[in-house]
Short mmCIF file of C-alpha atoms in Angstrom, two decimals:
data_model
loop_
_atom_site.label_atom_id
_atom_site.label_comp_id
_atom_site.label_asym_id
_atom_site.label_seq_id
_atom_site.Cartn_x
_atom_site.Cartn_y
_atom_site.Cartn_z
CA MET N 12 8.73 26.49 64.51
CA LYS N 13 11.81 26.50 66.75
CA LYS N 14 12.19 22.74 66.28
CA ILE N 15 12.08 23.10 62.50
CA LEU N 16 14.72 25.85 62.58
CA LEU N 17 16.90 23.78 64.92
CA LEU N 18 16.63 20.72 62.63
CA ALA N 19 17.41 22.85 59.57
CA PHE N 20 20.46 24.34 61.34
CA LEU N 21 21.72 20.88 62.36
CA PHE N 22 21.23 19.57 58.81
CA LEU N 23 23.18 22.50 57.34
CA SER N 24 25.92 22.14 59.97
CA VAL N 25 26.42 18.46 59.16
CA SER N 26 26.55 19.11 55.41
CA ILE N 27 29.07 21.94 55.82
CA VAL N 28 31.28 19.80 58.09
CA ALA N 29 31.28 16.96 55.55
CA GLN N 30 32.36 19.24 52.69
CA LYS N 31 34.52 17.48 50.12
CA TYR N 32 36.56 18.70 47.18
CA TYR N 33 37.74 16.51 44.33
CA THR N 34 39.56 16.45 41.01
CA LYS N 35 39.80 14.00 38.15
CA THR N 36 42.36 16.09 36.27
CA GLY N 37 45.12 16.48 38.84
CA LYS N 38 48.60 16.83 37.40
CA THR N 39 51.32 14.52 38.75
CA GLN N 40 54.83 14.81 37.32
CA PHE N 41 58.07 13.06 38.06
CA LYS N 42 61.68 13.72 37.17
CA ALA N 43 64.47 11.19 37.39
CA SER N 44 66.97 12.97 35.19
CA VAL N 45 70.72 12.95 35.38
CA GLU N 46 72.55 15.92 33.84
CA ALA N 47 74.18 15.42 30.43
CA PHE N 48 71.67 12.73 29.43
CA GLU N 49 68.20 12.66 27.91
CA PRO N 50 65.66 14.04 30.45
CA VAL N 51 63.77 11.26 32.22
CA GLU N 52 60.47 12.87 33.10
CA ALA N 53 56.77 12.31 32.58
CA SER N 54 53.42 13.85 33.32
CA ASN N 55 50.04 12.38 34.24
CA ASN N 56 47.07 14.75 33.88
CA SER N 57 44.37 12.40 35.09
CA THR N 58 45.08 11.91 38.79
CA THR N 59 41.89 11.55 40.81
CA ALA N 60 41.98 13.00 44.32
CA ILE N 61 39.54 13.94 47.07
CA ILE N 62 39.83 16.03 50.24
CA ASN N 63 37.50 15.90 53.22
CA THR N 64 37.81 19.51 54.41
CA ALA N 65 36.39 18.72 57.85
CA SER N 66 39.00 16.08 58.73
CA GLY N 67 41.88 17.06 56.42
CA GLU N 68 41.92 13.55 54.96
CA ILE N 69 43.15 13.29 51.40
CA ALA N 70 43.34 10.38 48.98
CA SER N 71 44.53 10.12 45.40
CA LEU N 72 44.77 7.50 42.70
CA LEU N 73 46.52 7.48 39.38
CA PHE N 74 46.94 4.96 36.62
CA VAL N 75 50.60 4.32 35.93
CA LYS N 76 50.09 3.90 32.18
CA ALA N 77 48.65 7.44 32.01
CA PHE N 78 52.14 8.96 32.41
CA ASN N 79 53.21 10.56 29.15
CA PHE N 80 56.85 10.81 28.11
CA ARG N 81 58.36 12.83 25.27
CA VAL N 82 60.04 9.68 23.99
CA ALA N 83 57.71 6.73 23.29
CA LEU N 84 60.43 4.16 23.98
CA MET N 85 60.94 5.59 27.47
CA GLN N 86 57.24 5.23 28.14
CA GLU N 87 57.31 1.61 27.01
CA HIS N 88 60.32 0.78 29.22
CA PHE N 89 58.78 2.66 32.16
CA ASN N 90 55.52 0.67 31.99
CA GLU N 91 56.97 -2.74 31.14
CA ASN N 92 60.40 -2.90 32.78
CA TYR N 93 60.41 -0.50 35.73
CA MET N 94 56.84 -0.09 36.96
CA ASP N 95 55.35 -3.46 35.96
CA ALA N 96 52.20 -1.52 35.01
CA SER N 97 50.30 -4.64 33.96
CA LYS N 98 50.75 -6.16 37.41
CA TYR N 99 50.56 -2.85 39.36
CA PRO N 100 48.33 -0.55 37.29
CA LYS N 101 47.66 2.02 40.03
CA ALA N 102 49.57 4.17 42.48
CA THR N 103 47.75 5.62 45.49
CA PHE N 104 48.26 8.08 48.31
CA LYS N 105 46.18 8.22 51.46
CA GLY N 106 46.96 10.71 54.16
CA THR N 107 46.17 13.80 56.18
CA ILE N 108 46.69 17.51 55.77
CA VAL N 109 47.74 18.42 59.32
CA GLY N 110 45.66 21.23 60.83
CA PHE N 111 43.78 21.85 57.59
CA ASN N 112 41.18 24.62 57.84
CA LEU N 113 39.45 25.67 54.63
CA SER N 114 38.26 28.96 56.15
CA GLU N 115 41.89 30.04 56.77
CA ILE N 116 42.83 29.87 53.09
CA SER N 117 42.42 33.36 51.71
CA ASP N 118 46.08 33.69 50.72
CA PRO N 119 48.27 30.68 49.91
CA LYS N 120 48.78 28.63 53.07
CA LYS N 121 51.33 25.89 53.72
CA TYR N 122 50.33 22.70 55.57
CA ILE N 123 52.15 19.48 56.42
CA LEU N 124 50.94 16.61 54.26
CA ASN N 125 51.66 13.12 55.48
CA GLY N 126 50.46 9.66 54.60
CA LYS N 127 51.24 6.50 52.69
CA LEU N 128 52.25 6.35 49.06
CA THR N 129 51.69 2.94 47.48
CA VAL N 130 53.60 2.11 44.31
CA ARG N 131 54.09 -1.40 42.91
CA GLY N 132 52.21 -2.75 45.96
CA ILE N 133 54.78 -1.26 48.36
CA GLU N 134 53.81 1.39 50.93
CA LYS N 135 56.11 4.24 51.87
CA GLU N 136 55.49 6.93 54.50
CA ILE N 137 55.64 10.41 53.00
CA GLU N 138 55.83 13.76 54.79
CA THR N 139 56.07 17.00 52.87
CA PHE N 140 54.57 20.47 52.66
CA ALA N 141 51.57 21.29 50.50
CA VAL N 142 50.53 24.83 49.61
CA PHE N 143 46.80 25.47 49.30
CA SER N 144 45.13 28.50 47.77
CA LYS N 145 41.74 29.45 46.40
CA LYS N 146 40.90 30.64 42.92
CA GLU N 147 37.24 31.52 42.47
CA ASP N 148 35.36 28.37 43.58
CA LYS N 149 38.40 26.07 43.24
CA LEU N 150 40.83 24.82 45.86
CA LEU N 151 44.38 24.57 44.51
CA MET N 152 47.13 22.37 45.94
CA GLN N 153 50.83 22.24 45.05
CA ALA N 154 53.35 19.88 46.62
CA SER N 155 56.52 17.99 45.82
CA PHE N 156 58.57 15.28 47.47
CA GLU N 157 61.33 12.81 46.70
CA VAL N 158 61.39 9.03 46.76
CA GLN N 159 64.10 6.50 46.07
CA THR N 160 63.69 3.88 43.34
CA ALA N 161 64.98 1.30 45.83
CA ASP N 162 62.06 2.11 48.20
CA PHE N 163 59.70 0.52 45.67
CA LYS N 164 62.06 -2.20 44.46
CA ILE N 165 62.41 -0.56 41.06
CA LYS N 166 65.45 -2.15 39.48
CA ILE N 167 67.41 -0.05 37.03
CA PRO N 168 69.56 -2.14 34.66
CA LYS N 169 73.29 -1.55 34.91
CA ILE N 170 73.48 -0.40 31.29
CA VAL N 171 71.31 2.69 31.99
CA ARG N 172 71.96 3.15 35.72
CA ASN N 173 74.11 6.25 35.18
CA LYS N 174 71.36 7.84 33.00
CA ILE N 175 68.48 7.54 35.50
CA ALA N 176 68.54 9.14 38.93
CA GLY N 177 67.98 6.92 41.96
CA THR N 178 66.12 9.81 43.59
CA ILE N 179 62.86 10.76 41.90
CA THR N 180 61.18 14.13 42.39
CA ILE N 181 57.40 13.96 42.29
CA SER N 182 55.39 17.18 41.84
CA LEU N 183 51.65 17.58 42.35
CA ALA N 184 49.39 20.35 41.03
CA TYR N 185 45.73 19.68 41.78
CA GLU N 186 42.73 21.90 41.12
CA PHE N 187 39.83 20.72 43.29
CA ILE N 188 36.16 21.58 42.90
CA GLU N 189 33.49 21.18 45.54
CA LYS N 190 31.66 17.85 45.45
CA LYS N 191 27.95 18.49 45.54
#
């Protein structure tokens, strides 16, 4: 009987340690606006992301063409001219939430998030803060960071260069559920 209880305990311990949370409806937004001109911003509500709560590893993937703009022409230029979405259809992030501990999140808690963002086939190291909180059975994450268009070899034509910021603010709002 003791052996059965010990095996059951070990099985439960391993499954708890390997706990993962995921989303397929994460919201990723970016803003590259310059004051006095039409806002250059878009939103993608279908980012897929997963967190291994035992290790703090996090990975996300989004399809570039899933960004929605208010102005259809901006969306067309974004996909065809700036992001080369046919050649580079996905953007990814793979990293770590430093010191992540799911049991410590009763109130919103800030962690360092670092890893590699890959856009247009180019990797860039990112380090920022992410705030995690719980809402019922969901794990919520909010973060933002800035990147430079030059970091990903995004060329902005001279004719619109003063209308699009060279520094882009990216905001993340993910609502994870436990993967069972």
